[in-house]
PDB file of C-alpha atoms in Angstrom:
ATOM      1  CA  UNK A  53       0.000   0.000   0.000  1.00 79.00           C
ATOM      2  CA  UNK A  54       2.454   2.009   0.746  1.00 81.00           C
ATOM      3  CA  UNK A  55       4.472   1.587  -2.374  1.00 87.00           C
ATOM      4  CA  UNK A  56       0.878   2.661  -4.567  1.00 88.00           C
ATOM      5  CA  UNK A  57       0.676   5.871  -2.096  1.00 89.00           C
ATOM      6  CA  UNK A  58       4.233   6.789  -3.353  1.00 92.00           C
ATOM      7  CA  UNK A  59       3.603   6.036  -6.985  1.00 90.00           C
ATOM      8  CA  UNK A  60       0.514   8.003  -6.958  1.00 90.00           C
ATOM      9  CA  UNK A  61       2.501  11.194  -5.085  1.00 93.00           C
ATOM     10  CA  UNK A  62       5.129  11.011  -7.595  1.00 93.00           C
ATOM     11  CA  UNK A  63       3.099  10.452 -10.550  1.00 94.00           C
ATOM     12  CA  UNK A  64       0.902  13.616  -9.783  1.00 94.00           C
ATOM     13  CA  UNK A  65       4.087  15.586  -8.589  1.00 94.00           C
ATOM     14  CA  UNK A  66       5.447  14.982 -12.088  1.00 93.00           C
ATOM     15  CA  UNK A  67       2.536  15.648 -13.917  1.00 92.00           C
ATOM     16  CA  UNK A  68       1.778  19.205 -12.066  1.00 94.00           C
ATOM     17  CA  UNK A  69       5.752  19.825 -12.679  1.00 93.00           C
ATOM     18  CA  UNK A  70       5.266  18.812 -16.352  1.00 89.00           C
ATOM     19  CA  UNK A  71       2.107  21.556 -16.613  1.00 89.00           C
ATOM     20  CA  UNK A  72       3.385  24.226 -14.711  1.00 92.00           C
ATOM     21  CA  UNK A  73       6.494  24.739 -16.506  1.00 91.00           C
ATOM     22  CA  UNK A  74       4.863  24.152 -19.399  1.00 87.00           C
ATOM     23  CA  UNK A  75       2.921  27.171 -19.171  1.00 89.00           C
ATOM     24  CA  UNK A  76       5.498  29.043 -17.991  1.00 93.00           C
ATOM     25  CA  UNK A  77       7.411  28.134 -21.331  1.00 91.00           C
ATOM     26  CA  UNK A  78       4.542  28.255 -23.512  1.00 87.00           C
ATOM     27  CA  UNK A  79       5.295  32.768 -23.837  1.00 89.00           C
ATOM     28  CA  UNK A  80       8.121  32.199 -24.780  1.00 90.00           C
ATOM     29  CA  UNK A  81       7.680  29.129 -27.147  1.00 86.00           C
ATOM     30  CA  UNK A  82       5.251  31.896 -29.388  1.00 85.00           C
ATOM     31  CA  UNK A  83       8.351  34.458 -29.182  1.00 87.00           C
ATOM     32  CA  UNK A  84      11.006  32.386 -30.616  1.00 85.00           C
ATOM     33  CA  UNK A  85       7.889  31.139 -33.284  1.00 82.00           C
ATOM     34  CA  UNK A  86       6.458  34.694 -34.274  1.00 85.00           C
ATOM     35  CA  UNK A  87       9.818  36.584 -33.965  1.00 85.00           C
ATOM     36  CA  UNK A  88      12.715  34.220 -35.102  1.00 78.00           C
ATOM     37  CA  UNK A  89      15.618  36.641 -35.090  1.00 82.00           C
ATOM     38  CA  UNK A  90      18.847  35.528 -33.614  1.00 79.00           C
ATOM     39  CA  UNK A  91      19.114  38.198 -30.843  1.00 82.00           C
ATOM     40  CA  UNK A  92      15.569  37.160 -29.451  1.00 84.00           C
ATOM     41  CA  UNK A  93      15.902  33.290 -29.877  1.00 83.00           C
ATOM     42  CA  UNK A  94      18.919  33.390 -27.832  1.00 82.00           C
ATOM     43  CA  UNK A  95      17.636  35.845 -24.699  1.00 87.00           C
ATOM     44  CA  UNK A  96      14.205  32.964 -25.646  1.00 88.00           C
ATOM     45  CA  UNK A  97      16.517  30.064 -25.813  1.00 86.00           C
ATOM     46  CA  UNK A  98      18.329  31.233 -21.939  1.00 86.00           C
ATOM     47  CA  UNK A  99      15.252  31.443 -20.378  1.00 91.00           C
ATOM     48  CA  UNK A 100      13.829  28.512 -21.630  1.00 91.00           C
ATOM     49  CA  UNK A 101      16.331  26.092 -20.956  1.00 87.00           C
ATOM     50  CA  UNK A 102      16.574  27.983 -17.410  1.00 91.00           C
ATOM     51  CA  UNK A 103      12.776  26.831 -16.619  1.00 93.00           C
ATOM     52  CA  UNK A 104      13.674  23.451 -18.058  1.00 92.00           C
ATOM     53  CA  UNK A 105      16.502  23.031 -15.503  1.00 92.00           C
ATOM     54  CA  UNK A 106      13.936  23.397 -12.907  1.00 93.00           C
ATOM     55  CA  UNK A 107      11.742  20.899 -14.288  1.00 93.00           C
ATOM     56  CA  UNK A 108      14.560  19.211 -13.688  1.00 94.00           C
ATOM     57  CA  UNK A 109      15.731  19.850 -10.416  1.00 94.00           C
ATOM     58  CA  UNK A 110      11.809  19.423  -9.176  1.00 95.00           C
ATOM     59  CA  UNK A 111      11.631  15.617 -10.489  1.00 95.00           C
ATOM     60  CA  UNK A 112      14.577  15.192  -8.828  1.00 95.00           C
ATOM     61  CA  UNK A 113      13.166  16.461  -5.640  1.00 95.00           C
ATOM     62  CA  UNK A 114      10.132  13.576  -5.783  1.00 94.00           C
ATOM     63  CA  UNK A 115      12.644  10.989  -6.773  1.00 95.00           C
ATOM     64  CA  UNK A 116      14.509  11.770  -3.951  1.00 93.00           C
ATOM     65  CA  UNK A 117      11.307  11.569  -1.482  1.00 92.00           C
ATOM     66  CA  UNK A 118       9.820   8.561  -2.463  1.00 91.00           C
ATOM     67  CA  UNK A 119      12.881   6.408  -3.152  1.00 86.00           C
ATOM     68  CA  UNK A 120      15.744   5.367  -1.086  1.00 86.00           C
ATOM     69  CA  UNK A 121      18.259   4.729  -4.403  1.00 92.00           C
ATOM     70  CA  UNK A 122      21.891   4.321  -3.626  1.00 94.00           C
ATOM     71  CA  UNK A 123      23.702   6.301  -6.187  1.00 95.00           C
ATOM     72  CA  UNK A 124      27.096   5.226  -7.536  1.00 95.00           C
ATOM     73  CA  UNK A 125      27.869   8.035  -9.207  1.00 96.00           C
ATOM     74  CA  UNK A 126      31.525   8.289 -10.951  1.00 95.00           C
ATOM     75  CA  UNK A 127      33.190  10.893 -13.106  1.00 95.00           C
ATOM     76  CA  UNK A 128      31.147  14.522 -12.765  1.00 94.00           C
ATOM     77  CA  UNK A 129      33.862  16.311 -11.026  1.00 92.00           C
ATOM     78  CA  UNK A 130      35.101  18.948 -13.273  1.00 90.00           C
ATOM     79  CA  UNK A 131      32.059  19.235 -15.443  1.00 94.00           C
ATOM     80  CA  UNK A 132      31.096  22.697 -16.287  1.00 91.00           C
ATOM     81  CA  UNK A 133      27.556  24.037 -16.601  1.00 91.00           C
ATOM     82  CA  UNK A 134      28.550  26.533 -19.070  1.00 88.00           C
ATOM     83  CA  UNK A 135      30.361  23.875 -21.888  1.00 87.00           C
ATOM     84  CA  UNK A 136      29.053  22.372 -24.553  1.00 88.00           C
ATOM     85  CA  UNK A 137      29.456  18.362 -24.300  1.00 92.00           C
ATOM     86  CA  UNK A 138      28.262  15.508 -26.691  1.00 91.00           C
ATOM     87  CA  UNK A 139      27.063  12.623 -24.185  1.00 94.00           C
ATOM     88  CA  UNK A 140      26.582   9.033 -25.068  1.00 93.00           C
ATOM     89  CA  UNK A 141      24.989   6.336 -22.965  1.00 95.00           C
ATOM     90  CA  UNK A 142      23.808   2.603 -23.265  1.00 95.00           C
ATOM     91  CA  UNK A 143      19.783   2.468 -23.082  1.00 95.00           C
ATOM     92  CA  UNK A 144      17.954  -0.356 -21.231  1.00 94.00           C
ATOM     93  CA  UNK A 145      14.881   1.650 -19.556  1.00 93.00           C
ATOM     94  CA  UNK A 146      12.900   4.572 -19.908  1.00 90.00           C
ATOM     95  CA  UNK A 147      14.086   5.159 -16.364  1.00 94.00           C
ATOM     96  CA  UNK A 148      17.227   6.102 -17.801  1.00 96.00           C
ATOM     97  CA  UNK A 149      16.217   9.704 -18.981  1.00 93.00           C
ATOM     98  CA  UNK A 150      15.104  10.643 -15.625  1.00 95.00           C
ATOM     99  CA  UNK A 151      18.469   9.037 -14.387  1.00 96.00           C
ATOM    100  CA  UNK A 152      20.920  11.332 -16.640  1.00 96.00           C
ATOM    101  CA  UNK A 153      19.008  14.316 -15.898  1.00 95.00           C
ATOM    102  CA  UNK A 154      19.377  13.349 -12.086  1.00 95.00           C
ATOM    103  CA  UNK A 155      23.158  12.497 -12.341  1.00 96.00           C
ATOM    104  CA  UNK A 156      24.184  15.904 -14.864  1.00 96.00           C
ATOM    105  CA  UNK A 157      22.046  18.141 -13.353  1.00 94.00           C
ATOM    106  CA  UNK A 158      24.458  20.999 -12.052  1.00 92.00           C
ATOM    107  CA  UNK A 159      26.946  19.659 -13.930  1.00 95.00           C
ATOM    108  CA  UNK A 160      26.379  20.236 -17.542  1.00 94.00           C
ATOM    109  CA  UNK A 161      23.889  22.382 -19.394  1.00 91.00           C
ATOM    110  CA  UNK A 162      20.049  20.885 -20.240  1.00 90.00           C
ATOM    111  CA  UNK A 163      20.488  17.620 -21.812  1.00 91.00           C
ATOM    112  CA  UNK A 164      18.716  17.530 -25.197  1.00 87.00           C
ATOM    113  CA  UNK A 165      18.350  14.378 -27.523  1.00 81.00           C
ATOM    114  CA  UNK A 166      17.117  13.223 -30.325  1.00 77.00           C
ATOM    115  CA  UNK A 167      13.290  12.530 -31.083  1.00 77.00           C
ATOM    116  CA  UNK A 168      11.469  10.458 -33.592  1.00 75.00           C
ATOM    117  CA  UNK A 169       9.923  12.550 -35.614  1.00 74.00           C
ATOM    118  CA  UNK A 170       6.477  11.371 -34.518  1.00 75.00           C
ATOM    119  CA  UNK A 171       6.967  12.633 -30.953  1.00 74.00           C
ATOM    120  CA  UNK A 172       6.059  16.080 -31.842  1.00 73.00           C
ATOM    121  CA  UNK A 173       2.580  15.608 -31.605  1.00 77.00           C
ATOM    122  CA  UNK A 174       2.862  14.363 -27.645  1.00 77.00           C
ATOM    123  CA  UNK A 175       0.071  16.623 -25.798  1.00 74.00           C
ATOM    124  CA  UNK A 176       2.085  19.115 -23.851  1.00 70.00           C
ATOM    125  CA  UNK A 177       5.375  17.661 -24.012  1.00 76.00           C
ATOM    126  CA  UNK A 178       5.979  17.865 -27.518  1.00 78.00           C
ATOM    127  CA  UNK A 179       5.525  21.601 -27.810  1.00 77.00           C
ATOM    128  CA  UNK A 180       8.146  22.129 -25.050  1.00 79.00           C
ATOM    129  CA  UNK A 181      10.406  19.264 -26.720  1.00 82.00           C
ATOM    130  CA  UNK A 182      10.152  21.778 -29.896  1.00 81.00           C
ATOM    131  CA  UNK A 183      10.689  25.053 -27.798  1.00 82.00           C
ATOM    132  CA  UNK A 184      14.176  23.741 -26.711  1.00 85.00           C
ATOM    133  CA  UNK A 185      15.249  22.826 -29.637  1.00 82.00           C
ATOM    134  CA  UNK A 186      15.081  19.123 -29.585  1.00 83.00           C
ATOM    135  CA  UNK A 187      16.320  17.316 -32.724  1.00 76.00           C
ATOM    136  CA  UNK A 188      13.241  15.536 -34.214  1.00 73.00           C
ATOM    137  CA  UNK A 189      14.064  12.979 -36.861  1.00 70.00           C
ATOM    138  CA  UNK A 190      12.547  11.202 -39.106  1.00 65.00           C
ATOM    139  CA  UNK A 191      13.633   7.543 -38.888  1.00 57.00           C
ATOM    140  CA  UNK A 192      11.481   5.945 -42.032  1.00 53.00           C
ATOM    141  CA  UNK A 193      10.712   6.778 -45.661  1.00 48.00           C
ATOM    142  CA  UNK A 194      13.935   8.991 -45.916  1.00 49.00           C
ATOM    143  CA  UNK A 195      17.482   8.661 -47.161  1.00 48.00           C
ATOM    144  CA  UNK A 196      20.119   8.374 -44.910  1.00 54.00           C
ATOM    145  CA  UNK A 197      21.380  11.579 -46.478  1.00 61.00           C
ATOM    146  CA  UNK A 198      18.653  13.629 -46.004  1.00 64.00           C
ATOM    147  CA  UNK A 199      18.221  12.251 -42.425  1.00 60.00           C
ATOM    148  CA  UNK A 200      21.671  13.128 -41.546  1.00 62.00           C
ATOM    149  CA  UNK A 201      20.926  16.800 -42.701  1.00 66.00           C
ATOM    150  CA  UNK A 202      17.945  17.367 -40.556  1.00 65.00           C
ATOM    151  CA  UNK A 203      20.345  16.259 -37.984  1.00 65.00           C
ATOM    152  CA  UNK A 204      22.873  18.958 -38.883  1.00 68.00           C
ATOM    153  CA  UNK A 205      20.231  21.361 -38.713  1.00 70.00           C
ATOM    154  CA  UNK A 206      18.717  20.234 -35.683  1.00 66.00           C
ATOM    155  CA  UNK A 207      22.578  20.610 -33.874  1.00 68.00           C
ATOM    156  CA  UNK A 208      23.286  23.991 -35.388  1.00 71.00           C
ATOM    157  CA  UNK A 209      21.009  25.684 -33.067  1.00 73.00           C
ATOM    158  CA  UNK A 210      22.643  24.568 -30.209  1.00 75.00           C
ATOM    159  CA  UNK A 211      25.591  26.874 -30.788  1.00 73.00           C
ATOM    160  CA  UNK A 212      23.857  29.744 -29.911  1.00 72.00           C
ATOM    161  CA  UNK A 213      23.904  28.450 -26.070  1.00 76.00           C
ATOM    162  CA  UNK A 214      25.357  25.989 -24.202  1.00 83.00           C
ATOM    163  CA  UNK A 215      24.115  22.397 -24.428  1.00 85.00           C
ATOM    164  CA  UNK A 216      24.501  18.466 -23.694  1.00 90.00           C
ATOM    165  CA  UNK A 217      23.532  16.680 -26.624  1.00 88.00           C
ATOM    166  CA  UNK A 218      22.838  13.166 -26.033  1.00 89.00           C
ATOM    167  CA  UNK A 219      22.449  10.156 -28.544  1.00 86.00           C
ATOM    168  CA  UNK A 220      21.370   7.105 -27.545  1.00 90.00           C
ATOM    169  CA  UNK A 221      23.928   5.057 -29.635  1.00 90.00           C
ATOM    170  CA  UNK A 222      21.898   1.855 -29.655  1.00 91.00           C
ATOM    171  CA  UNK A 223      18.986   3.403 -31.349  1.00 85.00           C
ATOM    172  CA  UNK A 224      17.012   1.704 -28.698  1.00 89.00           C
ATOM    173  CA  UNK A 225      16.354  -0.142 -25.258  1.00 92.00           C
ATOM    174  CA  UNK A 226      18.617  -3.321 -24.767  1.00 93.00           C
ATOM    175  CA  UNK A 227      16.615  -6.437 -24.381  1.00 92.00           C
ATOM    176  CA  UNK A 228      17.619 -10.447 -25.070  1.00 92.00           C
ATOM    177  CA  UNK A 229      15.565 -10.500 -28.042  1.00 94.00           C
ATOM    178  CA  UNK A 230      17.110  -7.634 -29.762  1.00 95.00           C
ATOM    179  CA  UNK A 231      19.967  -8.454 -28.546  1.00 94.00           C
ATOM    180  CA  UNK A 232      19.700 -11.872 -29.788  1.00 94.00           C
ATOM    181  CA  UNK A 233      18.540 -11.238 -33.587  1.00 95.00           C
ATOM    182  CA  UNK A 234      21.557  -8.110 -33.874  1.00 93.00           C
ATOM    183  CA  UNK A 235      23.778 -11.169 -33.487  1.00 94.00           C
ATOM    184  CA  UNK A 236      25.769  -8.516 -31.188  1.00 94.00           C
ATOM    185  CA  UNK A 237      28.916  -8.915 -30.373  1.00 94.00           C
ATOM    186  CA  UNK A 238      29.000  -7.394 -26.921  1.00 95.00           C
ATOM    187  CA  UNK A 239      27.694  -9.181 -23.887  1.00 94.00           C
ATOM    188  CA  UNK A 240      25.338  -6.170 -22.373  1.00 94.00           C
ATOM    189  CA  UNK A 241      24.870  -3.977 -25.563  1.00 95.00           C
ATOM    190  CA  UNK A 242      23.073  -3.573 -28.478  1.00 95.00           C
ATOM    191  CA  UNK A 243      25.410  -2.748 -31.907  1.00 94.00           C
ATOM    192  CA  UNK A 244      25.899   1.365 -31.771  1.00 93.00           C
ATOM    193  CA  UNK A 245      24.912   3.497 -34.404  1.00 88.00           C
ATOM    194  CA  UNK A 246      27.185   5.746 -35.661  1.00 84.00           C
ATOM    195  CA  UNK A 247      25.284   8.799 -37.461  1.00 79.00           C
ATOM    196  CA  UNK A 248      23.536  10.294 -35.080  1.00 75.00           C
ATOM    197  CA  UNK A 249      26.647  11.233 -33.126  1.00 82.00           C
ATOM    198  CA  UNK A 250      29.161  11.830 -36.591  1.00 82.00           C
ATOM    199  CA  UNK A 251      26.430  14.541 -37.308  1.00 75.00           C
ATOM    200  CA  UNK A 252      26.503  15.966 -33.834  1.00 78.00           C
ATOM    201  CA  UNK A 253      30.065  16.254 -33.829  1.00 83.00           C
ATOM    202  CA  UNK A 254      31.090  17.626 -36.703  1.00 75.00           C
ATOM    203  CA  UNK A 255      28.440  20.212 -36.585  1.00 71.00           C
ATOM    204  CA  UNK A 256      29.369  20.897 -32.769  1.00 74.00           C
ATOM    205  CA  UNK A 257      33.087  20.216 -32.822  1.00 66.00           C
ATOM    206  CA  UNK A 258      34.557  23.444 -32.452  1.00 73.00           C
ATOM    207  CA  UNK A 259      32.122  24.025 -28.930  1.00 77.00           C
ATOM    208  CA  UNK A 260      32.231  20.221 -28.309  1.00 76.00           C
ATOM    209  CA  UNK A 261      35.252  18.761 -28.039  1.00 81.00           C
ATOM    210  CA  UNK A 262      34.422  16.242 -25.279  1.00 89.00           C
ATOM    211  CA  UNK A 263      32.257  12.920 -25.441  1.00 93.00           C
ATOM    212  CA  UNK A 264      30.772  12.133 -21.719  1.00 96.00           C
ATOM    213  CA  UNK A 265      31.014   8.256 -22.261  1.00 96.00           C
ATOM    214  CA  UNK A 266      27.970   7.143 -20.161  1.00 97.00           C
ATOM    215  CA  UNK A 267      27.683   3.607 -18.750  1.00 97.00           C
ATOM    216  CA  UNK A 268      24.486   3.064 -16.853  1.00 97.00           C
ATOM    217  CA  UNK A 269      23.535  -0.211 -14.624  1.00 95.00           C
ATOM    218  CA  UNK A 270      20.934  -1.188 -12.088  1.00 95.00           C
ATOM    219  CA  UNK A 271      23.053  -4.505 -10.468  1.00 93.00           C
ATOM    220  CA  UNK A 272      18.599  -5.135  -9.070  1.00 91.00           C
ATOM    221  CA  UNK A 273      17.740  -5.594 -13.106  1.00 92.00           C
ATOM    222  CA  UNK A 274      16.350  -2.219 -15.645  1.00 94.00           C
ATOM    223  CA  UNK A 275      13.374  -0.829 -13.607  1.00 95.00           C
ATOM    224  CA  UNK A 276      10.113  -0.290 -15.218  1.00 94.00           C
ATOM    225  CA  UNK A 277       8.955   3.464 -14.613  1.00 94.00           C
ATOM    226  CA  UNK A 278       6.295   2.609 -12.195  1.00 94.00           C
ATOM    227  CA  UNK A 279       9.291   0.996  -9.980  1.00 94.00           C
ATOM    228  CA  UNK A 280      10.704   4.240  -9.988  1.00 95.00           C
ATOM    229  CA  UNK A 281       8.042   6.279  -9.213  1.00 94.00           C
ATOM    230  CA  UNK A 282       6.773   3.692  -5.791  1.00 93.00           C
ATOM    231  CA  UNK A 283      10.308   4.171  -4.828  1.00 92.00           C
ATOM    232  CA  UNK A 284      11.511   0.572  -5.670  1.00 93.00           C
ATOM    233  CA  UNK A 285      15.017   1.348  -7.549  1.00 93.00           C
ATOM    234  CA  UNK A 286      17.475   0.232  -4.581  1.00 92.00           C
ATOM    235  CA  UNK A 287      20.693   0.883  -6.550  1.00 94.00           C
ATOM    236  CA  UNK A 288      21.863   2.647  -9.813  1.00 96.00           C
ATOM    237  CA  UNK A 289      25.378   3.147 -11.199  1.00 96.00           C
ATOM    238  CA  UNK A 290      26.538   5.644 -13.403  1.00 96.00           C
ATOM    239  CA  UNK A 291      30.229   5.826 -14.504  1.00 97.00           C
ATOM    240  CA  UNK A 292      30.992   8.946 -16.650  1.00 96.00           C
ATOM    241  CA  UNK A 293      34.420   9.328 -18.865  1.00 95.00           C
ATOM    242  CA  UNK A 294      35.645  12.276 -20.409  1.00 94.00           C
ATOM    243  CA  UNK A 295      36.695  11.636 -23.865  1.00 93.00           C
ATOM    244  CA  UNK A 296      38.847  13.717 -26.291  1.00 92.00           C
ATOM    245  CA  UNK A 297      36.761  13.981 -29.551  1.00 90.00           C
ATOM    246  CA  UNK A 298      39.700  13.741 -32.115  1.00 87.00           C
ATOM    247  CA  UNK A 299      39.891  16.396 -34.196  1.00 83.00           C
ATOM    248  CA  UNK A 300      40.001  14.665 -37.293  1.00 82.00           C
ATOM    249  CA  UNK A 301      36.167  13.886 -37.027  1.00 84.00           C
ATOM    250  CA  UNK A 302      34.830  17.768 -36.578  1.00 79.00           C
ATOM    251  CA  UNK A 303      35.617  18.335 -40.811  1.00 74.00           C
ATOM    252  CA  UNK A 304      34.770  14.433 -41.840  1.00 70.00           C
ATOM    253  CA  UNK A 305      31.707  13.205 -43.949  1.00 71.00           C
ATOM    254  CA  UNK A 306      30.150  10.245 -42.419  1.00 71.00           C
ATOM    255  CA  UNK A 307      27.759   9.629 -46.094  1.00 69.00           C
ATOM    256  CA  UNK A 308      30.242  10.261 -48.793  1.00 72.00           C
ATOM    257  CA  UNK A 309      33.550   9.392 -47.465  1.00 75.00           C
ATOM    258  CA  UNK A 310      33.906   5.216 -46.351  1.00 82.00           C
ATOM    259  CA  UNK A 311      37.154   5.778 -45.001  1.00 84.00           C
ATOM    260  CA  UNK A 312      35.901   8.732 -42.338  1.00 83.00           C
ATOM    261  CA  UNK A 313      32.951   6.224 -41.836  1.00 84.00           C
ATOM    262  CA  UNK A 314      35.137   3.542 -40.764  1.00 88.00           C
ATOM    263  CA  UNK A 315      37.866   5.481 -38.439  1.00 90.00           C
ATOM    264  CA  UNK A 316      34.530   6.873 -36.521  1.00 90.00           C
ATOM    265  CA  UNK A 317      33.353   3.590 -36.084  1.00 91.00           C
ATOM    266  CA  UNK A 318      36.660   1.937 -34.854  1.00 93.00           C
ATOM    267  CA  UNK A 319      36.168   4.990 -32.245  1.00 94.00           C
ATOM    268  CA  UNK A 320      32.777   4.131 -31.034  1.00 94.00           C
ATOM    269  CA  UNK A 321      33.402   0.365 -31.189  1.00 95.00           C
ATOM    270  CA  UNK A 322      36.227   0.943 -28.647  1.00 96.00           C
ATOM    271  CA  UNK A 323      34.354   3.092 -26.413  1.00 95.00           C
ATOM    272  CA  UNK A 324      31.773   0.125 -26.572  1.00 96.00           C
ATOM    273  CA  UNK A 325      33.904  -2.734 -25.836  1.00 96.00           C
ATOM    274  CA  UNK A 326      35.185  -0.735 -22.824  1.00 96.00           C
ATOM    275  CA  UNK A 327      31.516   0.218 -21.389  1.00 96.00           C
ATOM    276  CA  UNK A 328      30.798  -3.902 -21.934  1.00 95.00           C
ATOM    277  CA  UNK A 329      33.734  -4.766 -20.098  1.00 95.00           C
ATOM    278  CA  UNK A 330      32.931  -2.273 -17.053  1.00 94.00           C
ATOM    279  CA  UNK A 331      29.432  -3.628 -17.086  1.00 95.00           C
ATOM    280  CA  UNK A 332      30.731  -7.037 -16.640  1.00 92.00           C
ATOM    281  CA  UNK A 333      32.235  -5.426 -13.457  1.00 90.00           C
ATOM    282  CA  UNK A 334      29.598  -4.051 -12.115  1.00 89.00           C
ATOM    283  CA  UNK A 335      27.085  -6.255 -12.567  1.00 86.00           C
ATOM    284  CA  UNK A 336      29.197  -9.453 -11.681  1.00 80.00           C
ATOM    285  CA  UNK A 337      29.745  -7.319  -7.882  1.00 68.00           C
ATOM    286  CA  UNK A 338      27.892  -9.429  -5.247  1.00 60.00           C
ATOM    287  CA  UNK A 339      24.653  -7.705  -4.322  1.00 54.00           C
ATOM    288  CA  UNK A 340      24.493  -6.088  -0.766  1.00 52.00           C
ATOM    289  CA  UNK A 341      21.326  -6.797   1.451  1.00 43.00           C
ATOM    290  CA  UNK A 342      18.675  -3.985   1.410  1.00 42.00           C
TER     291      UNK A 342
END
C-alpha cells in the first residue's frame, strides 16, 4: 500500500511539474515562433532552458522523497555548466532519462536528444520538446542523407547556447531479443549506431570537443517506470568518462567518405567494448542486502 501511495505522489508531482512549466514556457515558445531573429531566440533560448533546468531539479526532488536509491555516481567532477558536451549512454529503460538528468544536473547544461519525428505531436510535451530545440528525426521513408541533414540542422542551433547533446547510440532499449537477432557482439549492448553522433560532432566540434562516455547499470535488473516512481530502484550506477573527440572527425563526412565512416566507427566500437567490459564489473559485484 504504501508503495501505490508513493507512486501516486510522484506520478501527480510529475505531472503538475510537467504543466506548470509548461505554461510558464509556452510565452516564450510563441516568441522564438512569431519573432525568429537571432538576438531574441537566444535571450528565448536562456530562459527557456533555465525553466527546463527546474523541471529538472523538481523531479529530482520527488525521486529523492519517495525512493531510497543508492547512487554510484563516478566521473562529474570537473564538469562545467557553461560547456558544450556531446554525451553518449547505453539504453535499457525509460528510467534512464530521468536518471541522466538526475546524475548531470548541475553539472552540464540541459540535456537535449534526439526525437522520432512522430513525438512532436505528444500533448504538452511535444511543444516544449520543440521550444528547446530538440532534434526531431525522421527515422522511415527517408534517405540516410537527407536524415543526416535534418540532424545537422537540428545541432546547429545549439551553438547559440550551451548544451549536452545526447544520442542514444543503440537506437534503442537493450533487451535479449534484440539483442539476440543483432547477433551482437557485446555481452550487455546492443550494436551502436554511428550517425547520429558523426552529425553531432562535426556540426558541434569546435564548442564540443568532449564525449561524456555514459555507462548506466541497475546490479537489481532495468526498472520499469512505475518501480521508480513507488520508490523501488534500490541501486543505480553511473560511470561517466571524459573523452577527447579527435579532431580529425569535426571536418569528416560520415555519407560520402567510407574511409571517415570507418575510423569513426573503430572509435565508437572501442568506447563500446570498454563500457561492456565495465558492465561485466559491475554487474558481476555481489549484491548487498537492502
Amino acid at each position: 500500500m504504501l508503495r501505490f501511495l508513493k507512486g501516486v505522489f510522484a506520478a501527480v508531482a510529475l505531472t503538475v511539474n510537467v504543466l506548470v512549466i509548461f505554461t510558464l514556457m509556452l510565452p516564450f515558445a510563441l516568441v522564438k515562433l512569431l519573432l525568429p531573429l537571432a538576438a531574441v531566440r537566444t535571450v528565448a533560448d536562456r530562459v527557456l532552458n533555465g525553466l527546463a533546468t527546474r523541471w529538472v531539479r523538481l523531479n529530482s526532488a520527488w525521486m529523492t522523497a519517495v525512493g531510497r536509491t543508492e547512487w554510484d555516481v563516478r566521473g562529474v567532477d570537473g564538469l562545467r555548466p557553461d560547456g558544450w558536451y556531446l554525451l553518449s549512454s547505453n539504453h535499457q529503460s525509460w528510467v534512464d532519462i530521468l536518471v541522466l538528468q538526475h546524475v548531470f544536473h548541475g553539472h552540464v547544461p540541459f540535456l537535449k536528444f534526439f526525437l522520432k519525428r512522430e513525438l512532436i505531436w505528444v500533448p504538452v510535451i511535444g511543444l516544449a520538446w520543440w521550444a528547446l530545440d530538440f532534434p526531431f528525426m525522421r527515422r522511415r521513408g527517408s534517405s540516410g542523407t537527407a536524415d543526416l541533414e535534418r540532424a545537422r540542422r537540428a545541432c546547429e542551433k545549439f551553438r547559440r547556447v550551451p548544451t549536452t547533446v545526447i544520442n542514444f547510440l543503440e537506437g534503442t532499449r537493450y533487451s535479449a531479443g534484440k539483442h539476440a537477432a543483432q547477433r551482437s557482439p557485446f555481452r550487455h549492448l546492443l550494436k551502436p549506431k554511428i550517425g547520429g553522433i558523426a552529425t553531432a560532432i562535426a556540426t558541434l566540434g569546435d564548442r564540443a570537443q568532449t564525449l561524456l562516455d555514459v555507462t548506466i547499470a541497475y546490479p537489481d535488473g532495468p526498472p520499469t517506470f512505475w518501480q521508480l516512481l513507488s520508490g523501488q530502484v534500490r541501486r543505480v550506477v553511473v560511470h561517466v568518462n571524459a573523452v577527447p573527440i579527435p579532431a580529425e572527425f569535426v571536418a569528416g563526412d560520415y555519407v560520402g567518405d567510407a574511409a571517415f565512416r570507418a575510423r569513426i566507427q573503430d572509435w565508437v566500437y572501442a568506447l563500446w567494448r570498454d563500457k561492456d567490459r565495465l558492465l561485466d564489473g559491475v554487474l558481476a559485484a555481489p549484491l548487498r542486502a537492502a
